[in-house]
XYZ file of C-alpha atoms in Angstrom:
704
model
C 35.650 13.530 -33.556
C 32.169 15.151 -33.133
C 31.744 12.103 -30.716
C 34.525 12.607 -28.977
C 34.043 16.597 -28.565
C 31.067 15.564 -27.423
C 31.098 13.217 -25.192
C 33.633 14.785 -23.415
C 31.171 18.282 -22.862
C 28.762 15.877 -21.113
C 30.450 15.371 -18.533
C 31.016 12.318 -17.842
C 33.855 11.239 -19.493
C 36.972 12.973 -20.052
C 38.698 13.669 -23.370
C 40.886 10.856 -23.065
C 38.531 8.502 -22.020
C 36.344 10.068 -25.579
C 39.262 9.151 -27.769
C 39.424 5.700 -26.404
C 35.900 5.235 -26.707
C 35.924 6.687 -29.734
C 39.384 4.509 -31.141
C 37.245 1.306 -30.292
C 34.861 2.292 -32.355
C 36.579 2.121 -35.209
C 38.191 -0.639 -34.163
C 35.221 -2.581 -34.207
C 34.089 -1.872 -37.839
C 35.413 -2.336 -41.617
C 35.200 1.360 -44.266
C 32.297 -0.737 -45.805
C 30.227 -1.132 -42.444
C 30.960 2.064 -41.653
C 29.705 2.834 -44.594
C 26.475 1.529 -43.258
C 26.281 2.423 -40.621
C 26.355 6.402 -41.707
C 23.349 4.916 -43.915
C 21.354 3.931 -40.996
C 21.661 7.092 -39.331
C 20.834 9.124 -42.411
C 17.787 6.850 -42.192
C 17.433 6.736 -38.634
C 16.625 10.533 -39.002
C 13.792 10.603 -40.679
C 12.883 7.726 -39.201
C 12.654 9.851 -35.667
C 9.311 11.009 -35.419
C 6.200 10.863 -31.759
C 4.175 8.641 -31.328
C 0.692 8.706 -30.156
C 1.507 7.489 -26.040
C 3.815 6.397 -24.099
C 1.684 5.625 -21.078
C -0.820 4.739 -18.416
C -3.812 2.966 -21.777
C -2.153 3.810 -24.726
C -4.374 7.026 -26.336
C -4.694 6.112 -30.293
C -3.759 9.115 -32.195
C -2.025 8.595 -35.894
C -0.875 12.220 -36.105
C 3.094 12.392 -36.289
C 5.078 15.518 -35.428
C 9.498 15.725 -36.494
C 10.737 17.194 -33.064
C 14.427 16.821 -33.810
C 16.686 19.071 -36.334
C 19.668 17.988 -38.809
C 21.703 18.601 -36.354
C 19.980 16.808 -32.838
C 19.522 13.587 -35.321
C 23.528 13.473 -35.623
C 23.876 13.948 -32.259
C 21.657 10.953 -31.502
C 23.709 9.684 -33.705
C 27.097 9.769 -32.842
C 25.734 9.347 -29.123
C 24.236 5.921 -29.260
C 27.191 4.489 -31.277
C 29.464 6.137 -28.207
C 26.685 3.650 -26.403
C 27.678 0.843 -28.059
C 31.377 0.799 -27.794
C 30.383 1.406 -24.208
C 28.610 -2.207 -24.541
C 31.581 -3.312 -26.142
C 34.254 -2.508 -22.881
C 31.350 -3.943 -20.794
C 30.998 -0.808 -18.865
C 27.667 0.667 -19.961
C 26.213 -0.507 -16.368
C 29.060 1.539 -14.327
C 30.098 4.196 -16.241
C 28.438 7.020 -14.642
C 28.430 5.526 -10.868
C 31.821 7.208 -9.738
C 31.063 10.788 -12.087
C 28.084 11.606 -11.066
C 26.758 14.913 -9.903
C 24.483 15.260 -6.244
C 21.158 15.700 -7.755
C 18.588 17.908 -5.555
C 16.078 15.173 -6.171
C 15.160 13.862 -2.301
C 16.349 10.192 -2.309
C 13.549 8.797 -2.573
C 14.987 4.948 -0.484
C 15.517 7.642 2.318
C 12.547 8.689 5.067
C 13.057 11.842 5.248
C 10.400 12.435 2.923
C 8.488 11.236 6.710
C 8.813 15.439 7.424
C 7.221 16.400 4.475
C 4.908 14.649 3.954
C 2.350 12.116 5.860
C 3.523 9.210 5.994
C 0.248 7.088 6.835
C 1.599 3.621 6.513
C 3.562 0.890 4.626
C 1.955 -1.368 1.969
C 1.150 -4.956 2.816
C 4.042 -7.420 2.557
C 4.233 -11.200 0.918
C 7.015 -12.959 0.396
C 6.746 -16.163 -2.110
C 10.316 -17.455 -1.071
C 8.981 -20.378 1.477
C 6.528 -21.378 -0.898
C 6.544 -22.437 -4.639
C 2.795 -22.119 -5.120
C 1.952 -19.414 -7.441
C 0.135 -16.107 -6.179
C -2.959 -17.264 -4.406
C -6.036 -16.348 -8.193
C -8.880 -15.780 -4.691
C -7.205 -13.357 -3.394
C -5.482 -11.076 -6.288
C -9.252 -10.888 -7.531
C -10.277 -9.845 -3.870
C -7.436 -7.474 -3.756
C -8.550 -3.493 -3.038
C -5.614 -1.789 -1.469
C -1.919 -2.273 -2.648
C 0.514 -5.165 -1.955
C 4.161 -5.742 -2.637
C 5.308 -9.320 -2.853
C 8.723 -9.935 -2.210
C 11.214 -12.613 -3.642
C 8.732 -12.868 -6.818
C 10.990 -14.440 -9.755
C 11.047 -18.321 -9.580
C 14.479 -17.986 -8.826
C 14.110 -16.625 -5.457
C 15.716 -20.010 -4.493
C 19.112 -20.347 -5.969
C 21.784 -20.010 -4.732
C 23.907 -16.415 -5.393
C 25.461 -17.550 -8.101
C 22.799 -18.956 -9.775
C 21.318 -15.850 -8.829
C 24.047 -13.840 -9.714
C 24.471 -15.020 -13.537
C 21.128 -14.925 -14.205
C 20.259 -11.137 -13.073
C 22.912 -10.578 -15.481
C 20.036 -10.623 -17.842
C 18.516 -7.282 -17.104
C 22.176 -5.380 -17.427
C 21.887 -2.573 -20.262
C 24.485 -4.337 -22.366
C 22.511 -7.231 -22.506
C 19.193 -5.677 -23.206
C 20.539 -3.096 -26.036
C 21.335 -6.004 -27.610
C 17.921 -8.040 -27.463
C 16.738 -5.244 -28.369
C 19.088 -4.656 -31.199
C 18.725 -8.524 -32.652
C 14.604 -7.681 -32.513
C 15.265 -4.210 -34.439
C 17.310 -6.907 -37.122
C 14.783 -9.058 -37.184
C 11.826 -7.128 -38.440
C 14.275 -5.022 -40.713
C 13.759 -1.624 -38.677
C 9.818 -1.054 -37.983
C 10.829 -2.718 -34.206
C 11.391 1.305 -32.947
C 11.422 2.086 -28.922
C 9.979 4.928 -27.459
C 11.679 7.042 -25.686
C 9.878 9.766 -23.436
C 11.656 13.286 -23.436
C 11.088 16.437 -21.602
C 9.910 20.100 -23.868
C 11.592 22.726 -21.826
C 8.782 25.311 -21.414
C 9.254 28.385 -23.910
C 10.264 30.806 -20.322
C 11.970 28.651 -18.869
C 14.632 28.790 -23.019
C 14.609 32.375 -22.641
C 14.995 33.038 -18.886
C 18.225 31.620 -18.253
C 17.805 31.712 -14.471
C 14.778 29.313 -14.383
C 14.812 26.235 -13.368
C 12.797 23.417 -14.495
C 13.067 19.797 -12.576
C 15.058 17.588 -14.905
C 13.745 14.847 -12.917
C 10.617 14.650 -13.618
C 8.047 13.294 -16.396
C 4.461 14.917 -17.116
C 2.771 12.296 -19.157
C 0.562 14.108 -21.311
C -2.015 12.903 -24.287
C -0.742 13.759 -27.520
C -3.763 12.604 -29.887
C -4.983 14.729 -27.621
C -6.269 17.849 -29.629
C -4.602 20.677 -28.139
C -1.331 19.054 -28.881
C -1.232 18.077 -32.778
C -2.929 21.901 -33.894
C -0.294 23.504 -30.857
C -2.568 24.910 -28.898
C -0.982 23.498 -25.633
C 2.445 22.792 -25.614
C 2.548 19.473 -23.887
C 5.860 18.911 -21.036
C 6.949 16.110 -22.701
C 6.705 13.933 -25.738
C 7.068 10.574 -26.969
C 9.236 9.533 -29.587
C 9.842 6.336 -31.356
C 13.594 5.707 -32.266
C 16.655 3.199 -31.597
C 16.761 1.952 -28.199
C 20.810 2.632 -28.691
C 19.827 6.589 -29.558
C 16.334 6.514 -26.373
C 19.613 5.271 -23.987
C 21.838 7.877 -25.046
C 19.290 9.512 -24.196
C 18.531 8.383 -20.762
C 22.109 7.892 -20.193
C 21.561 11.851 -20.733
C 24.553 12.284 -23.512
C 22.044 13.554 -25.301
C 19.339 16.386 -24.958
C 17.877 16.649 -21.406
C 16.961 13.534 -20.357
C 14.791 11.286 -21.458
C 12.824 8.215 -19.584
C 12.335 4.703 -21.989
C 8.767 3.068 -21.516
C 8.837 1.146 -24.516
C 7.566 -2.524 -25.502
C 9.770 -5.654 -24.580
C 11.194 -7.685 -27.548
C 9.549 -10.829 -27.439
C 12.566 -12.755 -26.508
C 12.998 -11.150 -23.333
C 8.678 -10.681 -23.152
C 8.965 -14.552 -23.045
C 11.211 -14.682 -20.135
C 9.170 -12.602 -18.456
C 6.067 -14.012 -17.678
C 7.778 -17.751 -17.606
C 10.716 -15.901 -14.508
C 7.541 -14.366 -13.129
C 4.981 -16.709 -13.488
C 3.725 -17.245 -10.279
C 2.473 -13.435 -9.934
C 1.029 -13.386 -13.532
C -1.023 -16.939 -13.685
C -3.289 -15.201 -10.878
C -4.046 -12.815 -13.314
C -4.088 -15.545 -16.604
C -5.367 -18.579 -15.109
C -8.758 -16.091 -14.378
C -11.299 -15.125 -16.502
C -12.479 -12.291 -15.366
C -9.031 -10.760 -15.761
C -8.397 -8.976 -19.325
C -4.754 -7.987 -19.931
C -4.884 -4.310 -21.274
C -1.789 -3.474 -21.465
C 1.100 -6.125 -22.407
C 4.669 -6.020 -20.892
C 6.054 -3.044 -20.824
C 9.923 -1.636 -20.097
C 10.793 1.268 -17.865
C 14.201 2.422 -17.964
C 15.244 6.251 -16.771
C 17.839 7.359 -14.647
C 19.181 7.372 -11.043
C 16.767 10.548 -9.575
C 13.301 9.594 -12.343
C 10.442 11.312 -10.986
C 6.830 10.339 -12.589
C 4.927 13.138 -10.897
C 1.866 11.643 -9.358
C -1.315 10.405 -10.945
C -3.537 7.738 -11.526
C -4.314 4.406 -13.948
C -7.298 3.273 -14.881
C -7.094 -0.275 -14.906
C -5.348 -2.825 -12.272
C -1.581 -1.689 -12.343
C 1.467 -4.656 -11.977
C 5.162 -3.274 -11.599
C 8.386 -6.138 -11.126
C 11.326 -4.272 -9.833
C 14.050 -5.526 -11.530
C 17.532 -2.915 -11.316
C 17.963 -0.351 -9.058
C 15.427 0.843 -6.350
C 11.752 2.357 -6.264
C 10.119 4.444 -3.799
C 6.563 3.931 -4.413
C 3.829 7.519 -2.809
C 0.061 5.892 -2.960
C -2.777 7.575 -1.527
C -6.143 6.232 -2.112
C -8.463 7.167 -4.124
C -11.479 7.465 -1.581
C -9.600 9.880 0.556
C -6.695 11.378 -2.054
C -9.021 11.901 -5.963
C -11.219 14.983 -4.338
C -8.396 16.664 -2.672
C -5.531 16.514 -5.193
C -6.518 18.905 -8.089
C -6.566 17.084 -10.767
C -6.831 18.192 -14.740
C -10.533 17.773 -16.129
C -10.920 15.047 -18.344
C -10.517 16.689 -21.425
C -7.090 18.147 -20.329
C -4.333 16.267 -22.311
C -2.801 16.075 -19.377
C -5.965 14.473 -17.066
C -5.489 12.117 -14.327
C -2.751 13.845 -13.603
C -2.353 16.435 -10.395
C -1.272 20.335 -11.098
C -0.050 19.596 -7.804
C 3.591 18.617 -7.195
C 4.844 16.270 -3.780
C 5.564 18.850 -1.605
C 2.757 20.970 -2.345
C 1.284 22.236 1.256
C -2.361 21.506 0.422
C -0.765 17.629 -0.689
C 1.151 17.360 2.594
C -2.233 18.716 4.056
C -4.953 16.708 3.159
C -3.823 13.753 2.083
C -2.021 9.922 4.115
C 0.667 8.513 1.748
C 0.680 4.461 2.094
C 4.359 3.668 1.579
C 6.046 1.110 -0.662
C 10.299 0.580 -1.617
C 10.748 -2.240 -4.213
C 13.892 -3.666 -4.405
C 15.543 -6.107 -7.399
C 11.850 -8.878 -7.796
C 9.922 -7.186 -5.767
C 6.363 -7.157 -7.556
C 3.974 -4.110 -6.786
C 0.906 -4.121 -7.457
C -2.197 -2.104 -7.054
C -5.953 -1.639 -7.847
C -7.548 1.165 -10.431
C -7.396 5.115 -9.864
C -5.038 4.686 -6.822
C -2.453 8.368 -6.783
C 0.716 7.402 -7.153
C 4.202 9.238 -6.783
C 6.902 7.141 -8.682
C 11.162 8.681 -7.845
C 13.893 5.945 -8.992
C 16.091 5.940 -6.153
C 19.795 8.422 -6.254
C 21.582 4.654 -4.714
C 21.613 3.729 -8.166
C 22.637 4.635 -11.605
C 19.595 2.917 -13.751
C 16.528 1.811 -13.110
C 14.505 -1.058 -14.711
C 10.659 -2.768 -13.932
C 8.617 -3.345 -15.880
C 4.754 -3.177 -15.932
C 1.599 -4.896 -16.912
C -1.168 -4.321 -16.619
C -4.867 -5.850 -16.590
C -9.057 -4.740 -15.696
C -11.407 -6.640 -14.069
C -14.479 -8.372 -15.608
C -17.281 -10.387 -14.830
C -17.583 -12.895 -17.325
C -20.855 -14.355 -17.781
C -22.274 -17.973 -17.694
C -18.895 -17.775 -14.480
C -20.085 -18.061 -10.094
C -19.951 -15.858 -8.699
C -17.832 -15.564 -5.162
C -20.432 -14.786 -2.688
C -17.978 -15.813 0.669
C -17.841 -13.394 3.259
C -14.600 -12.435 2.142
C -15.585 -11.417 -1.131
C -18.034 -9.096 -0.190
C -16.207 -7.678 2.238
C -14.019 -6.814 -0.608
C -16.276 -5.657 -2.728
C -17.768 -2.498 -0.344
C -13.695 -2.293 0.720
C -13.533 -0.941 -3.253
C -16.850 1.306 -3.390
C -16.516 2.493 0.699
C -17.578 5.504 2.030
C -16.407 7.594 4.538
C -17.272 7.414 8.632
C -20.514 7.162 9.315
C -21.523 6.142 6.055
C -19.462 2.944 5.442
C -20.234 1.782 9.029
C -24.188 2.240 8.356
C -23.261 -0.276 4.798
C -21.817 -2.305 7.457
C -24.825 -3.290 8.338
C -27.090 -2.486 5.040
C -25.319 -5.503 3.088
C -25.188 -8.115 5.440
C -21.626 -7.750 6.714
C -22.605 -7.128 10.412
C -25.353 -7.713 11.811
C -27.768 -5.441 11.364
C -29.199 -6.050 15.411
C -25.311 -5.850 16.915
C -25.954 -2.436 17.030
C -29.105 -1.491 18.441
C -28.427 -4.850 21.941
C -26.386 -2.125 23.062
C -28.301 0.926 23.215
C -26.932 1.330 27.064
C -23.631 0.834 27.019
C -22.711 4.136 26.108
C -22.626 6.713 28.912
C -22.908 10.474 29.303
C -19.668 11.850 31.629
C -21.157 14.427 34.549
C -20.291 18.428 33.955
C -16.871 17.356 35.822
C -16.431 15.372 32.991
C -16.652 11.647 35.517
C -18.502 8.756 35.008
C -21.968 8.238 36.565
C -21.089 4.474 38.679
C -23.175 2.032 37.518
C -24.670 1.611 41.134
C -26.104 4.190 41.269
C -29.116 3.681 38.254
C -28.993 -0.575 38.358
C -28.615 -3.813 40.753
C -27.420 -6.722 39.856
C -30.811 -8.403 41.979
C -32.944 -6.430 40.143
C -31.262 -5.532 36.628
C -29.526 -8.736 35.422
C -30.991 -10.808 33.117
C -33.283 -13.805 34.955
C -30.924 -16.725 33.740
C -27.647 -14.432 32.852
C -28.259 -13.888 36.553
C -28.680 -17.912 37.726
C -25.172 -18.251 35.885
C -23.049 -15.921 37.595
C -24.536 -17.004 40.448
C -22.749 -20.601 40.274
C -20.524 -18.757 39.532
C -19.918 -17.399 42.733
C -20.983 -20.455 44.590
C -18.666 -22.209 42.759
C -16.091 -18.925 44.296
C -16.749 -18.807 47.650
C -16.661 -22.246 48.063
C -12.991 -23.118 46.505
C -11.675 -19.571 47.570
C -11.389 -16.785 50.494
C -12.115 -13.305 49.176
C -14.202 -10.031 50.094
C -15.883 -9.131 46.927
C -17.127 -10.604 43.325
C -18.289 -8.410 41.333
C -19.693 -8.493 37.394
C -19.381 -6.541 34.570
C -20.226 -5.757 30.989
C -23.228 -6.402 29.481
C -24.455 -9.245 31.847
C -24.487 -5.779 33.892
C -26.077 -3.760 31.944
C -28.581 -6.139 31.425
C -28.568 -6.140 27.244
C -26.531 -9.918 27.889
C -26.899 -11.223 24.512
C -26.767 -15.689 24.507
C -23.444 -17.448 22.136
C -22.329 -13.380 22.321
C -21.725 -11.869 25.460
C -18.836 -13.782 28.137
C -19.799 -13.467 31.412
C -16.572 -11.478 33.125
C -16.484 -11.438 37.079
C -13.787 -9.503 39.039
C -12.632 -11.394 42.536
C -11.279 -9.046 44.960
C -9.542 -10.411 47.935
C -8.548 -8.506 51.027
C -5.100 -8.786 51.626
C -3.363 -11.817 50.007
C -3.613 -13.221 45.951
C -4.376 -16.899 46.172
C -1.518 -18.927 44.454
C -1.367 -19.255 40.761
C -2.176 -23.570 41.335
C -5.269 -22.620 43.458
C -6.437 -20.031 40.654
C -5.208 -22.279 37.908
C -7.855 -24.891 38.904
C -10.548 -22.660 39.434
C -10.625 -21.832 36.375
C -10.494 -24.909 34.575
C -13.755 -25.890 37.106
C -15.502 -22.826 36.318
C -14.847 -23.438 32.112
C -16.387 -27.558 32.830
C -18.957 -25.299 34.853
C -19.592 -22.796 31.392
C -19.835 -25.723 28.992
C -22.469 -27.963 30.869
C -24.959 -25.924 32.460
C -24.006 -22.245 30.233
C -23.006 -23.250 27.213
C -24.825 -19.456 25.963
C -22.128 -17.653 27.868
C -19.380 -17.458 24.832
C -16.580 -18.152 27.557
C -16.174 -17.297 31.424
C -13.186 -13.825 31.898
C -12.435 -13.957 35.692
C -10.277 -11.029 37.487
C -8.106 -11.489 40.332
C -7.431 -8.630 42.551
C -5.953 -7.587 46.222
C -8.274 -4.268 48.058
C -5.455 -2.460 48.160
C -3.465 -3.137 45.013
C -5.819 -2.089 42.671
C -4.487 0.856 40.142
C -6.665 3.456 38.413
C -7.601 1.049 35.504
C -9.240 -1.490 37.599
C -10.889 0.766 39.964
C -12.916 2.909 37.981
C -13.930 -0.633 35.625
C -15.511 -1.197 39.051
C -17.387 1.989 39.406
C -18.595 2.759 36.353
C -19.167 -0.527 35.428
C -19.372 -3.009 37.890
C -22.026 -4.665 40.056
C -21.902 -6.583 43.236
C -22.699 -10.156 43.188
C -21.565 -11.256 47.004
C -19.380 -9.994 49.916
C -19.017 -6.086 49.644
C -20.039 -4.057 48.125
C -16.775 -2.032 46.503
C -18.298 -0.464 43.918
C -20.661 1.526 45.889
C -17.967 2.278 48.384
C -16.212 4.569 45.226
C -16.482 7.599 43.907
C -17.071 8.125 40.551
C -14.246 8.865 37.853
C -13.223 9.978 34.995
C -12.628 7.474 32.681
C -8.959 6.273 32.219
C -6.552 5.404 29.186
C -6.907 1.544 29.639
C -6.260 1.228 25.528
C -3.972 4.016 24.473
C -0.357 3.694 27.173
C -0.072 0.136 25.855
C -1.128 0.459 21.766
C 1.557 0.071 20.152
C 3.241 -3.104 22.660
C -0.332 -4.482 22.256
C 0.041 -4.436 18.788
C 3.488 -5.356 18.884
C 3.124 -8.598 21.215
C -0.272 -9.943 18.924
C 1.473 -9.231 15.295
C 4.648 -11.564 17.062
C 1.549 -14.581 18.313
C 0.295 -14.037 15.431
C -2.694 -16.156 15.734
C -5.695 -14.988 14.817
C -7.655 -14.913 18.626
C -4.261 -12.388 19.192
C -5.476 -10.737 16.225
C -8.521 -10.114 16.908
C -7.276 -8.757 20.181
C -5.660 -6.102 18.684
C -8.201 -4.158 16.317
C -10.265 -4.660 19.048
C -7.895 -2.611 20.935
C -7.119 -0.818 18.609
C -10.386 0.663 18.594
C -10.856 0.986 22.021
C -7.576 3.297 21.680
C -8.842 5.362 18.904
C -12.012 6.284 21.533
C -9.609 6.736 23.839
C -7.151 9.199 21.521
C -9.786 12.765 22.100
C -11.154 13.594 25.019
C -15.275 12.483 25.467
C -18.343 13.427 26.831
C -19.546 9.612 26.672
C -17.688 6.630 28.133
C -18.033 2.937 26.859
C -15.808 0.301 25.752
C -17.894 -1.596 23.485
C -16.183 -1.961 20.251
C -19.255 -0.942 17.869
C -19.246 2.133 19.464
C -16.131 2.858 20.481
C -15.950 3.197 16.380
C -19.476 4.398 15.683
C -18.250 7.348 17.530
C -14.858 7.651 16.547
C -16.704 7.712 12.782
C -18.666 10.217 14.009
C -16.218 12.850 15.367
C -13.224 12.611 14.238
C -13.303 11.444 9.808
C -13.719 15.301 9.777
C -10.918 16.036 11.978
C -9.129 14.163 9.455
C -7.555 11.775 11.027
C -8.195 8.018 9.634
C -7.914 6.750 6.254
C -11.927 5.540 4.688
C -12.443 2.579 6.385
C -9.516 0.947 8.402
C -11.452 1.405 11.502
C -14.253 -0.378 10.267
C -12.194 -3.187 8.976
C -10.528 -3.161 12.562
C -14.259 -3.904 13.602
C -14.795 -6.472 11.354
C -11.561 -7.997 12.085
C -12.627 -8.346 15.979
C -15.963 -9.844 14.934
C -15.850 -11.811 12.548
C -11.685 -12.897 12.176
C -9.289 -12.309 10.041
C -9.558 -14.727 7.830
C -12.567 -14.433 7.364
C -12.173 -11.507 6.366
C -9.451 -11.696 4.400
C -9.348 -15.335 3.445
C -7.031 -18.304 4.115
C -3.491 -17.307 2.427
C -2.745 -14.244 3.504
C -4.698 -13.110 6.020
C -1.896 -12.192 8.635
C 0.319 -10.370 6.039
C -2.383 -8.066 5.526
C -3.370 -7.241 9.088
C -0.148 -6.884 10.185
C 0.029 -3.730 7.638
C -2.903 -2.378 8.723
C -2.863 -2.958 12.324
C 0.499 -1.055 12.108
C -0.491 1.986 10.270
C -3.748 2.429 12.345
C -2.117 2.303 15.438
C 0.433 4.976 13.924
C -2.320 6.897 12.948
C -4.229 6.514 16.279
C -0.888 7.205 18.820
C -0.593 10.355 16.422
C -4.712 11.529 16.962
C -3.901 13.143 20.326
């Protein structure tokens, strides 16, 4: 009767439904079994105690506290019986979907949080569906930002029927069976860790005060202040049978709970086999040591794990439902999220909620929404706020954590990608990070000094001085490059009737660098442009001359324009950075002009086209466009087109305004110069650069 009454008062069942459940429970057991159940229930009352830890790094402690009074334990046991009855009726996974009351917690899977939280970009995604290979070991070793692995299960390629049959293992009914089988096998010593909320004294005394009943804040129960009763933790971790914990999670008893517990041996081995394509990348390497074995995380819809960070490399596999992570880089987040000090029971936790104005204004989030079968991997010290979706009854996840070490007598990876990853894991902000790229040899230390002349101060009217006011081609171009340009010009004049030929860029400034600079020419027709066939033939001939006679020129880049049809960008290029080689001196005839945005207006489309192309050349080009667009996004007192100078000026002037995440602009510079495969390795370079360019271009466009 008590069970039926309690079930009805929860609001989840009607009184009639509760009586049916009660009758089903009685019909499945004999009088002898019921006496045994009562005896086990009395043992459960005595055994239900707090455990020292249920979260991140398993701090050890030996103090145990009796948390519940006798009546509460009887109620727990009654609700555990109710859970078992629901499992026998095979409705345990569905009983709450239709009757769940509306929650006040924001749906974590929606994009509404973008209006309150600064979403910087989405986490990089790797899809293993098309391959049977495991996750690349070197990639994991170099990982310096979060990544989502889709279709990580070894059964991802199976047909829909097989996957549906196999996914039944992750129902609440199957979990209950597995845990109770383990409890029976170990004689009851195997217990489940359950995080339960502790209501503050002020809320108990004042009925008008409401607490967030979906938020679970971890506290170190081994801490002296908690053991001495000087600090009331927001939650406690209890050890109890799985059925009792599940009843609390489903809110059949208590104020809600969150299971964070060790897995039964059978499920543990299944998980290792099924997700071996992820775990083997860690297990094969001598650098990774398991710091926390596989652990179940089972929560009700809408449950929240507030802002905190972990001290080890974390993997989270989503088995049922959806879960949304908001992750924050340690390079910009740890100093701004108001962490509790290391001596506090809530260390590694933020004092602020994710909706606090200070979090919204100061931090930029990487967003990752996990569906069933997805695995999230993220490095240590990345702050994260986690929410279970309201669209499903419960969320089931499995975590596993590792510590990265450098064992002795192991060959050290000295590849460029590994050295870059080391820079990224310890990177500074702005100009400091940029300088360290040069000091560590990731970029040529002489690279910036070669282009000192590429930055020009604007005049009082904000206009750019003309290059022809300061230089002439005959007097200032380097001799070998001058000969190269004249040879190309003679070839053009022999094939076409043109009005003017101009040279632009580093050759015009007298700062061309062998095997790095291009031969950039502008050919201007008076009235009508030559046909495409003639132009293509001429390009081929010019490239042939370059390869045979001038191999120090990286490539030949020729623009063909018509005098009366040039737009503002083309005219500005002629005026600000070009010198006449042959024919009419068009740069000299033009007036000074204010810098024109050449990359910023089309940045979104340029990045999209480059990602659609999926080639290294296209990705490097998009990275250059991002750097120049970042420079153009603000009003400057200087002008440059050289990407290293664009990056330097933006780092110098814009980082203080909190516009960019630490290291992203510098990474784009390295990609533009060295190529994406050199930076991220041969396997997942496209996925990593895609996430970088998407979030960086979005940030640039919002930076105006």
